[in-house]
Amino acid sequence: GAGVSQSPRYKVAKRGQDVALRCDPISGHVSLFWYQQALGQGPEFLTYFQNEAQLDKSGLPSDRFFAERPEGSVSTLKIQRTQQEDSAVYLCASTGTGVKTRYEQYFGPGTRLTVT
Amino acid sequence: SQKIEQNSEALNIQEGKTATLTCNYTNYSPAYLQWYRQDPGRGPVFLLLIRENEKEKRKERLKVTFDTTLKQSLFHITASQPADSATYLCALLMNRDDKIIFGKGTRLHILP
């Protein structure tokens, strides 16, 4: 596709519900990143995939957070038993493999999660 | 751990002037330093990358400097326009295989 897409754009969940957030990276992009962005803050790293391999999940705040990318393309971030502190914008980004562009992150529009 | 400090207050600049945003970091210098632009309700957009062995990088009306002695990067927008109003994020990549660390961003308002 033309850019990174994310769905849904907005999600309201009641505390305790499970949610699944989807990311479609740019076609051919090998690396995929998930970030959490609270209001007025910069994006905070959650996890990183290279193809289907999850190489770094050190930013996941708890074991309620789980991410997967089974075929090395689309990725899903799942949050179980949502809590109010999970309310934030969840951003997905992908990068290419070119020597000059491998560090340029292309971001999706984000999913705004509100836990009530 | 690495910390990034950007202008905490919003920056108001008159149209046509040069806007200068500051990014300071602690600890070790990153291998790469990046600047992104973020508009409300949108994801960040990559603008420029500068390497630790580079002093300055330019792209159209944008200029980034990188001073590893001061542990500081400056981001300049010359001939600023109201359309340049956005939040600008500084981001560090400590080494080529590491994750990116973002600052909180600086909100820039260009006044017509």
Short mmCIF file of C-alpha atoms in Angstrom, two decimals:
data_model
loop_
_atom_site.label_atom_id
_atom_site.label_comp_id
_atom_site.label_asym_id
_atom_site.label_seq_id
_atom_site.Cartn_x
_atom_site.Cartn_y
_atom_site.Cartn_z
CA GLY A 1 0.00 0.00 0.00
CA ALA A 2 0.90 3.65 -0.13
CA GLY A 3 1.62 3.94 3.55
CA VAL A 4 1.30 2.29 6.93
CA SER A 5 -2.31 1.74 7.91
CA GLN A 6 -3.75 0.96 11.31
CA SER A 7 -7.16 -0.16 12.44
CA PRO A 8 -9.30 0.67 14.20
CA ARG A 9 -8.47 4.38 14.39
CA TYR A 10 -10.40 4.69 17.64
CA LYS A 11 -11.26 2.07 20.21
CA VAL A 12 -13.20 2.44 23.42
CA ALA A 13 -12.93 -0.52 25.78
CA LYS A 14 -14.36 -1.15 29.20
CA ARG A 15 -11.84 -1.97 31.86
CA GLY A 16 -11.09 -5.66 31.78
CA GLN A 17 -11.88 -6.17 28.10
CA ASP A 18 -9.35 -7.52 25.61
CA VAL A 19 -8.47 -5.46 22.54
CA ALA A 20 -6.60 -6.18 19.30
CA LEU A 21 -4.95 -3.45 17.26
CA ARG A 22 -3.89 -4.08 13.68
CA CYS A 23 -1.01 -2.67 11.65
CA ASP A 24 -0.45 -3.03 7.90
CA PRO A 25 3.11 -1.91 7.13
CA ILE A 26 4.37 -0.64 3.81
CA SER A 27 4.64 -3.56 1.40
CA GLY A 28 8.14 -5.04 1.47
CA HIS A 29 9.18 -3.39 4.71
CA VAL A 30 11.02 -5.92 6.81
CA SER A 31 11.08 -4.14 10.16
CA LEU A 32 7.98 -3.21 12.15
CA PHE A 33 7.79 -1.30 15.42
CA TRP A 34 5.02 -0.64 17.95
CA TYR A 35 4.99 2.47 20.14
CA GLN A 36 2.73 3.84 22.86
CA GLN A 37 2.19 7.60 22.95
CA ALA A 38 0.56 9.26 25.94
CA LEU A 39 -0.88 12.77 25.61
CA GLY A 40 1.88 15.37 25.44
CA GLN A 41 4.63 12.77 25.33
CA GLY A 42 6.82 11.32 22.64
CA PRO A 43 6.31 7.77 21.37
CA GLU A 44 7.60 5.08 23.76
CA PHE A 45 9.01 1.90 22.24
CA LEU A 46 7.05 -1.28 22.89
CA THR A 47 8.35 -3.99 20.58
CA TYR A 48 10.12 -4.65 17.28
CA PHE A 49 9.87 -7.31 14.57
CA GLN A 50 12.17 -8.22 11.75
CA ASN A 51 10.01 -10.22 9.38
CA GLU A 52 8.11 -12.62 11.66
CA ALA A 53 10.74 -12.66 14.39
CA GLN A 54 10.11 -10.52 17.46
CA LEU A 55 13.63 -9.30 18.22
CA ASP A 56 12.92 -6.94 21.09
CA LYS A 57 9.92 -6.78 23.40
CA SER A 58 11.60 -4.98 26.24
CA GLY A 59 9.17 -2.06 26.10
CA LEU A 60 6.00 -4.04 26.67
CA PRO A 61 4.72 -2.72 30.03
CA SER A 62 3.30 -5.98 31.31
CA ASP A 63 2.47 -9.54 30.34
CA ARG A 64 -1.00 -8.30 29.38
CA PHE A 65 0.59 -6.94 26.21
CA PHE A 66 1.31 -9.33 23.38
CA ALA A 67 2.33 -8.69 19.77
CA GLU A 68 2.63 -10.98 16.79
CA ARG A 69 3.51 -10.86 13.11
CA PRO A 70 3.03 -14.46 12.00
CA GLU A 71 3.68 -14.04 8.27
CA GLY A 72 6.12 -11.17 8.41
CA SER A 73 3.62 -8.62 7.15
CA VAL A 74 0.55 -7.59 9.14
CA SER A 75 1.04 -7.26 12.88
CA THR A 76 -1.39 -7.33 15.77
CA LEU A 77 -0.90 -5.82 19.20
CA LYS A 78 -3.15 -7.42 21.78
CA ILE A 79 -3.88 -6.04 25.21
CA GLN A 80 -5.62 -8.34 27.65
CA ARG A 81 -7.70 -7.21 30.61
CA THR A 82 -7.32 -3.53 29.71
CA GLN A 83 -6.68 -1.01 32.48
CA GLN A 84 -7.22 2.75 32.47
CA GLU A 85 -3.50 3.37 32.31
CA ASP A 86 -3.47 1.62 28.93
CA SER A 87 -5.34 4.59 27.43
CA ALA A 88 -3.01 6.09 24.84
CA VAL A 89 -2.35 6.27 21.12
CA TYR A 90 -0.68 3.13 19.78
CA LEU A 91 1.56 3.81 16.80
CA CYS A 92 2.98 1.37 14.33
CA ALA A 93 5.99 2.12 12.13
CA SER A 94 7.90 0.22 9.46
CA THR A 95 11.29 0.66 7.87
CA GLY A 96 12.82 -0.46 4.61
CA THR A 97 16.20 -2.07 4.03
CA GLY A 98 17.92 0.53 1.87
CA VAL A 99 21.32 1.68 3.11
CA LYS A 100 20.21 5.29 3.28
CA THR A 101 16.64 4.68 4.42
CA ARG A 102 16.80 1.80 6.87
CA TYR A 103 16.55 4.16 9.85
CA GLU A 104 13.67 6.25 8.51
CA GLN A 105 10.55 5.14 10.29
CA TYR A 106 7.25 5.41 8.42
CA PHE A 107 4.42 5.75 10.90
CA GLY A 108 0.76 4.89 10.65
CA PRO A 109 -1.92 7.28 11.95
CA GLY A 110 -2.22 5.40 15.22
CA THR A 111 -5.07 3.82 17.16
CA ARG A 112 -6.44 5.92 20.01
CA LEU A 113 -7.43 3.55 22.81
CA THR A 114 -9.65 4.81 25.59
CA VAL A 115 -10.31 2.51 28.52
CA THR A 116 -13.33 3.48 30.61
CA SER B 1 19.47 5.43 30.96
CA GLN B 2 19.47 7.88 28.11
CA LYS B 3 17.31 10.98 28.58
CA ILE B 4 16.27 13.52 25.97
CA GLU B 5 15.26 17.08 26.74
CA GLN B 6 13.42 19.26 24.29
CA ASN B 7 12.00 22.76 24.81
CA SER B 8 9.19 22.03 27.24
CA GLU B 9 7.26 25.17 26.39
CA ALA B 10 5.57 25.82 23.08
CA LEU B 11 7.57 28.04 20.75
CA ASN B 12 5.90 31.00 19.00
CA ILE B 13 7.75 32.40 16.00
CA GLN B 14 6.74 35.15 13.60
CA GLU B 15 6.23 34.06 10.01
CA GLY B 16 9.35 34.55 7.91
CA LYS B 17 11.75 34.25 10.86
CA THR B 18 13.99 31.29 11.63
CA ALA B 19 12.66 28.84 14.19
CA THR B 20 15.30 27.04 16.27
CA LEU B 21 14.44 23.98 18.35
CA THR B 22 16.80 22.36 20.84
CA CYS B 23 17.40 18.73 21.71
CA ASN B 24 19.74 17.87 24.58
CA TYR B 25 20.63 14.36 25.70
CA THR B 26 22.48 12.79 28.58
CA ASN B 27 24.99 9.98 28.67
CA TYR B 28 26.50 8.63 25.50
CA SER B 29 26.20 10.18 22.10
CA PRO B 30 23.94 8.27 19.73
CA ALA B 31 25.13 6.85 16.44
CA TYR B 32 22.25 8.64 14.73
CA LEU B 33 19.98 11.51 15.65
CA GLN B 34 16.69 12.11 13.89
CA TRP B 35 14.00 14.77 13.73
CA TYR B 36 10.35 14.02 13.06
CA ARG B 37 7.30 16.22 12.59
CA GLN B 38 3.96 15.28 14.13
CA ASP B 39 0.62 16.93 13.41
CA PRO B 40 -2.42 16.46 15.70
CA GLY B 41 -4.10 13.10 15.19
CA ARG B 42 -1.32 11.81 12.93
CA GLY B 43 1.77 9.70 13.22
CA PRO B 44 5.24 11.27 13.17
CA VAL B 45 6.83 11.98 9.78
CA PHE B 46 10.59 11.55 9.30
CA LEU B 47 12.43 14.75 8.36
CA LEU B 48 16.19 14.40 8.76
CA LEU B 49 18.86 12.05 10.09
CA ILE B 50 22.34 13.12 11.13
CA ARG B 51 25.20 10.81 12.05
CA GLU B 52 27.53 11.29 15.01
CA ASN B 53 30.43 12.15 12.72
CA GLU B 54 28.43 14.82 10.89
CA LYS B 55 28.22 18.40 12.12
CA GLU B 56 25.40 19.66 9.94
CA LYS B 57 22.74 18.41 7.53
CA ARG B 58 20.41 20.45 5.33
CA LYS B 59 17.22 19.74 3.44
CA GLU B 60 15.43 22.60 1.73
CA ARG B 61 14.51 25.09 4.52
CA LEU B 62 15.58 22.69 7.26
CA LYS B 63 18.98 22.50 8.93
CA VAL B 64 20.13 20.19 11.71
CA THR B 65 23.35 20.49 13.68
CA PHE B 66 24.86 17.87 15.98
CA ASP B 67 27.40 18.76 18.67
CA THR B 68 28.58 15.66 20.53
CA THR B 69 30.66 17.78 22.93
CA LEU B 70 27.63 19.77 24.07
CA LYS B 71 25.40 16.68 23.65
CA GLN B 72 23.01 18.82 21.70
CA SER B 73 21.24 19.03 18.36
CA LEU B 74 19.66 22.17 16.96
CA PHE B 75 16.87 22.07 14.39
CA HIS B 76 16.32 25.18 12.29
CA ILE B 77 13.48 26.10 9.97
CA THR B 78 14.32 29.14 7.90
CA ALA B 79 11.72 31.45 6.31
CA SER B 80 9.12 29.83 8.56
CA GLN B 81 5.51 29.54 7.39
CA PRO B 82 2.25 28.93 9.30
CA ALA B 83 2.17 25.48 7.65
CA ASP B 84 5.32 24.63 9.63
CA SER B 85 3.26 24.72 12.84
CA ALA B 86 3.44 21.25 14.40
CA THR B 87 5.17 19.27 17.13
CA TYR B 88 8.77 18.38 16.35
CA LEU B 89 10.29 15.27 17.90
CA CYS B 90 13.97 14.58 18.44
CA ALA B 91 14.90 10.88 18.36
CA LEU B 92 18.10 9.02 19.16
CA LEU B 93 19.34 5.74 17.77
CA MET B 94 22.15 4.70 20.07
CA ASN B 95 23.62 2.19 17.65
CA ARG B 96 22.61 0.72 14.35
CA ASP B 97 20.78 -2.23 15.84
CA ASP B 98 19.06 -0.46 18.71
CA LYS B 99 15.61 0.91 19.18
CA ILE B 100 14.82 4.60 18.74
CA ILE B 101 14.30 6.79 21.81
CA PHE B 102 12.03 9.79 21.30
CA GLY B 103 11.92 13.08 23.16
CA LYS B 104 8.65 14.63 24.28
CA GLY B 105 8.63 17.04 21.38
CA THR B 106 8.36 20.80 21.06
CA ARG B 107 5.16 22.47 19.84
CA LEU B 108 5.97 25.13 17.29
CA HIS B 109 3.49 27.85 16.32
CA ILE B 110 4.30 30.08 13.36
CA LEU B 111 2.29 33.26 13.70
CA PRO B 112 1.04 34.92 10.48
#
